[in-house]
């Protein structure tokens, strides 16, 4: 029996005279007088495998007529040395089975360059293009690297809930989850909704973060991480925002802000090195076709020790610069992307970790510093993208946490269990969050975040 192999393995390890079987989709067809060439792609590799069809192939004419770009098939044959430049082997076919025909007149993916805007309208087919195929392989490698990094360090992967009753970030941009009859609610002129009759007996939402639940688990298992979907009902149509996206969120007990920074830096270096080692052809493609800084960015992350400064120092550096910023710089502002990128790209020319932000622009759970004005927060800023990781040491002191909750007018009854963690065996702990799509976008150089997730969810778009 001939074992089916993936094209990436054949291109890397295949030897002449080996008998193989491949399955995939036709990318191109070229007919000559006595034979034809087709190129097959199975999604495993950026490169196609060239297949030679000779006239002695059974039903040669019928097969040639049916084979068009997009057709799916199985090919069996013998590998031979390729005289063509850039490939070592090609497949001399002795058997072909066509599974699915493809009408060349209506198939949307013609042999030309399509815009990414157009490809989003055919999300069910865009994975067959070179760029989106390369993105998805890099995305897969990133995900694998995330798990390997944390598993090798003994972290427990915890599955935090998709449906939650609290807003971790306090932003208020939440999707409500309900089982109530919306037609009845619409007809109710009072405008009041009684959530006690809803499925959960209270208002529930799609989660914006798994952090608070990860804190729970870290209080029993020490080092944990989440990796799953999160949601923001932010009505924003930009190249940086999605309504549904994936987050990586480690949480470490017995850890302070310095340990948090150290882990985050080590984590980024590991992921970039892993992808560089495992997807070299795909990254080279992005370097040549999408963004000429892709490989430099990866090397910058891997080979440099990250700069570390405080927020106060960052503001001072920005104020002293001769750069013209759209947003004014003064102590107390939330750094904008232009500020972050100036620090990472122009000033330090490498990743920068900024710590100790003003408490008034950060979440209630971040540990209050001794100056009573700042919290033990940290952001990692990277060249060409700005913030890529945000984290903090969490507030482990019950009395101070209660004060912060009161200051921000948060109902403590909704966080009784979170406060309990400080009553029963509290410990210093810290963690960070990484937007997975932002990581893939940065790594590939893609301009729009909608092109680094298989099925983007954005305002007025829930297709596919």
Coordinates of C-alpha atoms in Angstrom, one line a residue:
X1 CA 0.0 0.0 0.0
X2 CA 1.3 3.5 -0.9
X3 CA 1.1 5.9 2.1
X4 CA -0.2 9.4 1.4
X5 CA 2.4 12.0 2.3
X6 CA 2.2 15.8 2.7
X7 CA 3.8 17.9 0.1
X8 CA 6.0 19.8 2.7
X9 CA 7.6 16.4 3.6
X10 CA 8.1 15.5 0.0
X11 CA 9.8 18.8 -0.9
X12 CA 12.1 18.6 2.1
X13 CA 12.9 14.9 2.2
X14 CA 11.7 13.2 -1.0
X15 CA 14.2 11.3 -3.1
X16 CA 14.0 10.2 -6.7
X17 CA 12.5 6.8 -7.5
X18 CA 10.3 6.9 -4.4
X19 CA 6.7 5.9 -5.0
X20 CA 4.3 8.3 -3.4
X21 CA 0.7 9.5 -3.2
X22 CA -0.5 13.0 -2.6
X23 CA -3.9 14.6 -2.2
X24 CA -4.7 18.3 -2.7
X25 CA -6.0 21.0 -5.0
X26 CA -4.7 22.1 -8.5
X27 CA -3.1 25.6 -8.5
X28 CA -2.0 25.8 -12.1
X29 CA -2.2 23.7 -15.3
X30 CA 0.0 24.0 -18.4
X31 CA -0.6 21.8 -21.5
X32 CA 2.1 21.0 -24.0
X33 CA 2.0 18.9 -27.1
X34 CA 2.6 15.4 -25.6
X35 CA 2.2 16.0 -21.9
X36 CA 1.0 18.5 -19.2
X37 CA 2.2 20.0 -16.0
X38 CA 0.0 20.7 -13.0
X39 CA 1.0 22.1 -9.7
X40 CA -0.7 20.7 -6.5
X41 CA -0.9 22.3 -3.1
X42 CA -2.3 20.5 0.0
X43 CA -2.0 23.4 2.5
X44 CA 1.1 22.0 4.2
X45 CA 3.6 24.2 2.4
X46 CA 3.8 27.5 0.6
X47 CA 5.4 25.7 -2.4
X48 CA 3.5 23.5 -4.8
X49 CA 4.6 20.1 -6.0
X50 CA 4.9 19.9 -9.8
X51 CA 3.2 16.8 -11.4
X52 CA 3.9 15.6 -14.9
X53 CA 1.1 14.0 -16.8
X54 CA 2.2 11.9 -19.8
X55 CA -0.1 10.8 -22.6
X56 CA 0.2 7.2 -21.6
X57 CA -1.7 8.0 -18.4
X58 CA -5.1 6.1 -18.6
X59 CA -7.9 8.5 -19.9
X60 CA -5.3 11.3 -20.4
X61 CA -7.6 13.5 -22.5
X62 CA -10.6 13.2 -20.1
X63 CA -8.4 14.0 -17.1
X64 CA -6.8 17.0 -18.7
X65 CA -10.2 18.4 -19.6
X66 CA -11.5 18.1 -16.0
X67 CA -8.4 19.4 -14.3
X68 CA -8.7 23.1 -13.6
X69 CA -7.4 25.5 -11.0
X70 CA -9.3 24.5 -7.8
X71 CA -10.0 20.9 -8.7
X72 CA -9.3 18.3 -6.0
X73 CA -7.5 15.1 -6.7
X74 CA -5.3 12.2 -5.6
X75 CA -2.1 11.5 -7.5
X76 CA 0.1 8.5 -7.3
X77 CA 3.5 8.2 -9.1
X78 CA 7.2 8.1 -9.0
X79 CA 9.4 11.0 -7.8
X80 CA 12.0 12.1 -10.3
X81 CA 14.7 14.7 -10.3
X82 CA 13.4 18.1 -11.4
X83 CA 15.3 20.1 -14.1
X84 CA 13.4 23.2 -13.0
X85 CA 15.1 25.8 -10.9
X86 CA 14.1 25.9 -7.2
X87 CA 12.8 22.4 -6.7
X88 CA 14.7 19.1 -6.3
X89 CA 11.9 16.7 -7.3
X90 CA 8.7 16.4 -9.2
X91 CA 6.1 13.7 -9.5
X92 CA 5.7 11.6 -12.6
X93 CA 2.0 10.5 -12.3
X94 CA 0.8 7.0 -13.1
X95 CA -2.6 7.3 -11.5
X96 CA -5.0 10.2 -10.9
X97 CA -8.4 10.3 -9.2
X98 CA -10.4 13.5 -9.4
X99 CA -12.7 14.1 -6.4
X100 CA -14.2 17.5 -7.2
X101 CA -14.4 19.5 -10.5
X102 CA -14.0 23.3 -10.5
X103 CA -15.6 25.5 -13.1
X104 CA -12.9 27.8 -14.4
X105 CA -15.5 30.4 -15.5
X106 CA -16.9 31.0 -12.0
X107 CA -14.1 30.0 -9.6
X108 CA -13.3 33.3 -7.8
X109 CA -9.6 32.6 -7.3
X110 CA -8.1 33.3 -10.7
X111 CA -4.4 33.3 -11.5
X112 CA -3.8 36.9 -10.4
X113 CA -3.2 38.8 -7.3
X114 CA -6.4 39.5 -5.3
X115 CA -6.9 42.2 -2.8
X116 CA -7.3 41.2 0.9
X117 CA -10.6 43.1 0.9
X118 CA -11.9 40.9 -1.9
X119 CA -10.6 37.7 -0.2
X120 CA -12.5 38.5 3.0
X121 CA -15.7 38.3 0.9
X122 CA -14.8 34.7 0.0
X123 CA -13.7 33.5 3.4
X124 CA -14.6 30.0 2.6
X125 CA -12.0 29.9 -0.2
X126 CA -9.3 32.4 0.8
X127 CA -7.3 29.8 2.7
X128 CA -6.2 28.4 -0.7
X129 CA -4.2 31.5 -1.5
X130 CA -0.5 31.8 -0.8
X131 CA -0.7 34.6 1.7
X132 CA -3.6 33.3 3.9
X133 CA -2.2 29.8 3.7
X134 CA 1.2 31.1 5.1
X135 CA -0.7 33.2 7.8
X136 CA -2.5 30.1 9.0
X137 CA 0.6 28.0 9.2
X138 CA 2.4 30.7 11.2
X139 CA -0.7 31.0 13.4
X140 CA -0.6 27.3 14.0
X141 CA 3.1 27.4 14.8
X142 CA 2.5 30.3 17.3
X143 CA -0.2 28.3 19.0
X144 CA 2.0 25.3 19.3
X145 CA 4.9 27.4 20.7
X146 CA 2.5 28.9 23.3
X147 CA 1.6 25.5 24.6
X148 CA 5.1 24.1 24.5
X149 CA 6.6 27.1 26.4
X150 CA 4.2 26.9 29.3
X151 CA 4.0 23.1 29.4
X152 CA 7.8 22.9 29.5
X153 CA 7.7 25.2 32.5
X154 CA 5.1 23.1 34.3
X155 CA 2.2 25.4 33.9
X156 CA -1.4 24.0 34.0
X157 CA -3.6 24.9 31.0
X158 CA -6.9 25.9 32.4
X159 CA -10.1 26.3 30.4
X160 CA -11.8 29.5 31.7
X161 CA -15.5 30.1 31.0
X162 CA -16.8 31.8 27.8
X163 CA -19.8 33.0 29.6
X164 CA -19.2 35.3 32.6
X165 CA -21.1 37.5 35.0
X166 CA -18.4 40.2 35.5
X167 CA -16.5 42.7 33.3
X168 CA -12.8 42.1 34.2
X169 CA -11.5 45.2 32.5
X170 CA -14.4 47.5 33.4
X171 CA -14.7 48.8 29.8
X172 CA -18.4 48.0 29.5
X173 CA -18.0 46.8 25.9
X174 CA -19.8 43.5 26.5
X175 CA -21.9 41.1 24.5
X176 CA -24.9 40.1 26.6
X177 CA -25.9 36.4 26.6
X178 CA -29.6 35.8 27.1
X179 CA -32.3 33.3 26.7
X180 CA -35.1 35.8 27.1
X181 CA -37.7 36.4 24.3
X182 CA -36.3 39.4 22.6
X183 CA -39.6 40.1 20.7
X184 CA -41.5 40.3 24.0
X185 CA -38.7 42.7 25.4
X186 CA -39.0 44.8 22.3
X187 CA -42.8 45.1 22.8
X188 CA -42.3 46.1 26.4
X189 CA -42.4 49.9 26.4
X190 CA -41.0 50.2 30.0
X191 CA -37.5 49.5 28.7
X192 CA -36.8 47.4 31.8
X193 CA -35.4 43.9 31.5
X194 CA -35.9 41.4 34.3
X195 CA -32.8 39.2 34.2
X196 CA -34.0 37.1 37.2
X197 CA -36.1 35.3 34.7
X198 CA -33.2 34.7 32.3
X199 CA -31.3 31.4 32.0
X200 CA -28.7 32.2 34.6
X201 CA -31.0 34.3 36.8
X202 CA -28.8 37.4 36.3
X203 CA -27.2 39.3 33.4
X204 CA -24.5 37.3 31.7
X205 CA -21.9 38.2 29.1
X206 CA -19.4 36.8 26.7
X207 CA -16.0 37.0 28.5
X208 CA -13.6 39.8 27.9
X209 CA -10.8 38.0 29.7
X210 CA -10.0 34.7 31.5
X211 CA -7.7 36.5 34.0
X212 CA -9.9 36.5 37.1
X213 CA -10.7 32.8 36.8
X214 CA -7.0 32.2 36.1
X215 CA -6.2 33.9 39.4
X216 CA -8.5 31.5 41.1
X217 CA -6.7 28.5 39.6
X218 CA -3.3 30.0 40.4
X219 CA -4.2 30.0 44.1
X220 CA -4.4 26.2 44.0
X221 CA -2.0 25.2 41.2
X222 CA 0.6 28.1 41.3
X223 CA 1.4 28.5 37.7
X224 CA -1.5 28.4 35.1
X225 CA -2.3 29.8 31.7
X226 CA -5.4 30.3 29.6
X227 CA -5.5 30.3 25.8
X228 CA -9.0 30.8 24.4
X229 CA -11.5 33.2 22.7
X230 CA -12.5 36.5 24.3
X231 CA -15.0 39.1 23.1
X232 CA -15.4 42.9 23.0
X233 CA -18.5 44.7 21.7
X234 CA -16.4 47.6 20.6
X235 CA -18.0 49.3 17.5
X236 CA -14.6 49.8 15.9
X237 CA -13.8 49.3 12.3
X238 CA -10.0 49.5 12.3
X239 CA -7.2 47.3 11.2
X240 CA -6.4 46.5 14.9
X241 CA -9.7 45.5 16.3
X242 CA -11.8 42.3 16.3
X243 CA -15.1 41.5 18.2
X244 CA -13.8 37.9 18.8
X245 CA -10.2 37.2 19.3
X246 CA -7.9 34.8 21.2
X247 CA -6.0 35.7 24.4
X248 CA -3.0 34.0 26.1
X249 CA -3.1 34.8 29.8
X250 CA -0.6 33.2 32.3
X251 CA -1.0 33.7 36.0
X252 CA 1.7 33.0 38.6
X253 CA 1.4 32.7 42.3
X254 CA 4.4 33.8 44.5
X255 CA 5.4 36.1 41.7
X256 CA 6.0 39.9 41.6
X257 CA 6.2 42.5 38.8
X258 CA 9.8 41.7 38.0
X259 CA 9.1 38.0 37.7
X260 CA 6.2 38.9 35.4
X261 CA 8.5 40.9 33.1
X262 CA 11.1 38.2 33.0
X263 CA 8.5 35.5 32.0
X264 CA 6.9 37.8 29.4
X265 CA 10.3 38.5 27.7
X266 CA 11.3 34.9 27.8
X267 CA 7.9 33.9 26.3
X268 CA 8.1 36.3 23.4
X269 CA 11.7 35.2 22.5
X270 CA 10.6 31.5 22.6
X271 CA 7.6 32.0 20.4
X272 CA 9.5 34.0 17.7
X273 CA 12.4 31.5 17.7
X274 CA 10.0 28.6 17.4
X275 CA 8.2 30.1 14.4
X276 CA 11.5 31.2 12.8
X277 CA 12.8 27.6 13.0
X278 CA 9.6 25.9 11.9
X279 CA 8.1 28.3 9.3
X280 CA 11.2 29.7 7.5
X281 CA 9.7 29.6 4.0
X282 CA 6.5 31.3 5.2
X283 CA 8.4 34.1 7.0
X284 CA 10.6 34.6 4.0
X285 CA 7.5 35.0 1.9
X286 CA 6.2 37.7 4.2
X287 CA 9.5 39.4 4.1
X288 CA 9.5 39.5 0.3
X289 CA 5.8 40.1 -0.4
X290 CA 4.2 41.7 2.6
X291 CA 6.6 43.7 4.9
X292 CA 10.4 43.9 4.6
X293 CA 10.8 44.3 8.3
X294 CA 9.4 40.8 9.2
X295 CA 12.7 39.0 9.7
X296 CA 14.4 42.0 11.3
X297 CA 11.5 42.2 13.8
X298 CA 11.9 38.5 14.7
X299 CA 15.7 38.9 15.1
X300 CA 15.1 42.0 17.2
X301 CA 12.9 40.2 19.6
X302 CA 15.1 37.1 19.8
X303 CA 18.5 38.6 20.1
X304 CA 18.0 41.8 22.2
X305 CA 17.6 42.2 26.0
X306 CA 14.4 44.3 26.3
X307 CA 14.8 47.8 27.6
X308 CA 13.1 48.5 30.9
X309 CA 11.8 51.9 32.0
X310 CA 9.1 53.3 34.2
X311 CA 6.0 55.2 32.9
X312 CA 7.4 58.4 34.5
X313 CA 10.7 57.9 32.6
X314 CA 8.8 57.2 29.4
X315 CA 6.8 60.4 29.7
X316 CA 10.0 62.4 30.4
X317 CA 11.6 60.9 27.3
X318 CA 8.6 61.7 25.2
X319 CA 8.4 65.3 26.4
X320 CA 12.1 65.8 25.6
X321 CA 11.8 64.4 22.1
X322 CA 11.5 66.7 19.0
X323 CA 8.8 64.3 17.6
X324 CA 5.5 65.9 16.7
X325 CA 2.8 63.8 18.3
X326 CA -0.9 63.9 17.5
X327 CA -1.8 63.3 21.1
X328 CA -0.3 65.6 23.8
X329 CA 2.2 64.1 26.2
X330 CA 1.8 64.7 30.0
X331 CA 2.0 62.6 33.1
X332 CA -1.3 60.7 33.6
X333 CA -2.2 60.1 30.0
X334 CA -2.7 56.6 28.6
X335 CA 0.1 56.1 26.1
X336 CA -1.1 56.1 22.5
X337 CA 0.2 53.9 19.8
X338 CA 2.3 56.7 18.4
X339 CA 4.0 57.2 21.8
X340 CA 4.6 53.5 22.2
X341 CA 6.1 53.1 18.7
X342 CA 8.3 56.1 19.1
X343 CA 9.8 54.6 22.3
X344 CA 10.4 51.1 20.7
X345 CA 11.3 52.1 17.1
X346 CA 13.0 55.5 17.3
X347 CA 14.4 55.8 20.8
X348 CA 15.4 52.3 21.9
X349 CA 15.2 50.5 18.6
X350 CA 14.1 47.3 20.4
X351 CA 11.3 46.0 22.6
X352 CA 10.7 48.2 25.7
X353 CA 9.0 47.2 29.0
X354 CA 7.2 50.1 30.6
X355 CA 6.2 49.7 34.3
X356 CA 4.4 51.6 37.1
X357 CA 1.5 53.3 35.4
X358 CA -0.8 55.8 37.0
X359 CA -3.5 54.0 39.0
X360 CA -6.2 56.1 37.5
X361 CA -5.7 54.7 34.0
X362 CA -5.4 51.0 35.1
X363 CA -7.7 48.3 36.3
X364 CA -8.8 47.8 40.0
X365 CA -6.9 44.6 40.4
X366 CA -3.4 46.0 39.9
X367 CA -1.2 46.3 42.9
X368 CA -1.0 49.8 44.4
X369 CA 2.6 51.0 44.7
X370 CA 4.0 52.7 47.9
X371 CA 3.7 56.1 46.2
X372 CA -0.1 55.7 46.2
X373 CA -0.2 57.2 42.7
X374 CA 1.0 54.3 40.5
X375 CA 0.3 50.6 40.2
X376 CA 2.7 47.7 39.5
X377 CA 1.6 47.4 35.8
X378 CA 3.8 46.6 32.8
X379 CA 3.4 46.8 29.1
X380 CA 5.8 45.4 26.5
X381 CA 6.1 47.7 23.5
X382 CA 7.5 46.3 20.2
X383 CA 8.8 48.1 17.1
X384 CA 6.2 48.5 14.3
X385 CA 3.2 47.6 16.4
X386 CA 3.4 49.2 19.9
X387 CA 1.9 47.3 22.9
X388 CA 2.0 43.6 22.4
X389 CA 1.7 42.4 26.0
X390 CA 0.0 44.0 29.0
X391 CA 0.3 42.7 32.6
X392 CA 0.6 43.5 36.3
X393 CA 1.3 42.3 39.7
X394 CA -2.2 41.8 41.2
X395 CA -3.3 43.4 44.5
X396 CA -3.1 40.6 47.1
X397 CA -3.9 42.8 50.1
X398 CA -7.6 42.6 51.1
X399 CA -7.9 46.1 52.6
X400 CA -6.3 47.9 49.7
X401 CA -8.3 45.9 47.1
X402 CA -11.5 46.8 48.9
X403 CA -10.5 50.5 48.8
X404 CA -9.8 50.3 45.1
X405 CA -13.1 48.6 44.3
X406 CA -14.9 51.4 46.3
X407 CA -12.9 54.1 44.6
X408 CA -14.1 52.8 41.2
X409 CA -17.7 52.3 42.3
X410 CA -17.6 48.6 41.6
X411 CA -20.2 46.5 43.4
X412 CA -18.2 44.3 45.8
X413 CA -21.0 41.7 45.9
X414 CA -20.2 40.8 42.3
X415 CA -16.6 40.0 43.4
X416 CA -17.1 38.3 46.7
X417 CA -15.2 35.2 45.5
X418 CA -12.4 37.4 44.2
X419 CA -12.1 39.0 47.7
X420 CA -12.2 35.6 49.3
X421 CA -8.9 34.8 47.6
X422 CA -7.4 37.5 49.7
X423 CA -9.0 36.3 52.9
X424 CA -7.9 32.7 52.6
X425 CA -4.2 32.2 52.0
X426 CA -3.4 35.2 49.8
X427 CA 0.0 35.4 48.1
X428 CA 1.7 37.9 45.8
X429 CA 0.8 36.9 42.3
X430 CA 1.2 38.4 38.8
X431 CA 0.2 37.7 35.2
X432 CA -0.1 39.2 31.7
X433 CA -2.2 39.0 28.6
X434 CA -1.2 38.7 25.0
X435 CA -3.7 39.2 22.1
X436 CA -2.9 36.2 19.9
X437 CA -4.0 37.9 16.7
X438 CA -1.8 40.9 17.4
X439 CA 1.1 38.5 17.8
X440 CA 0.4 36.8 14.5
X441 CA -0.1 40.2 12.8
X442 CA 3.2 41.5 14.1
X443 CA 5.0 38.3 13.2
X444 CA 3.7 38.2 9.6
X445 CA 3.7 41.9 8.9
X446 CA 0.0 41.8 7.8
X447 CA -1.6 45.2 7.8
X448 CA -5.1 44.2 8.8
X449 CA -5.9 42.0 11.8
X450 CA -8.9 40.5 10.0
X451 CA -6.4 38.6 7.7
X452 CA -4.7 36.7 10.6
X453 CA -7.8 34.9 11.9
X454 CA -9.7 32.4 9.9
X455 CA -13.2 33.9 10.3
X456 CA -13.0 37.6 11.5
X457 CA -15.9 38.9 13.6
X458 CA -16.3 42.7 13.3
X459 CA -19.2 45.2 13.3
X460 CA -21.8 44.2 10.8
X461 CA -19.8 41.1 9.8
X462 CA -20.6 37.6 11.0
X463 CA -20.3 35.8 7.7
X464 CA -18.8 32.2 7.4

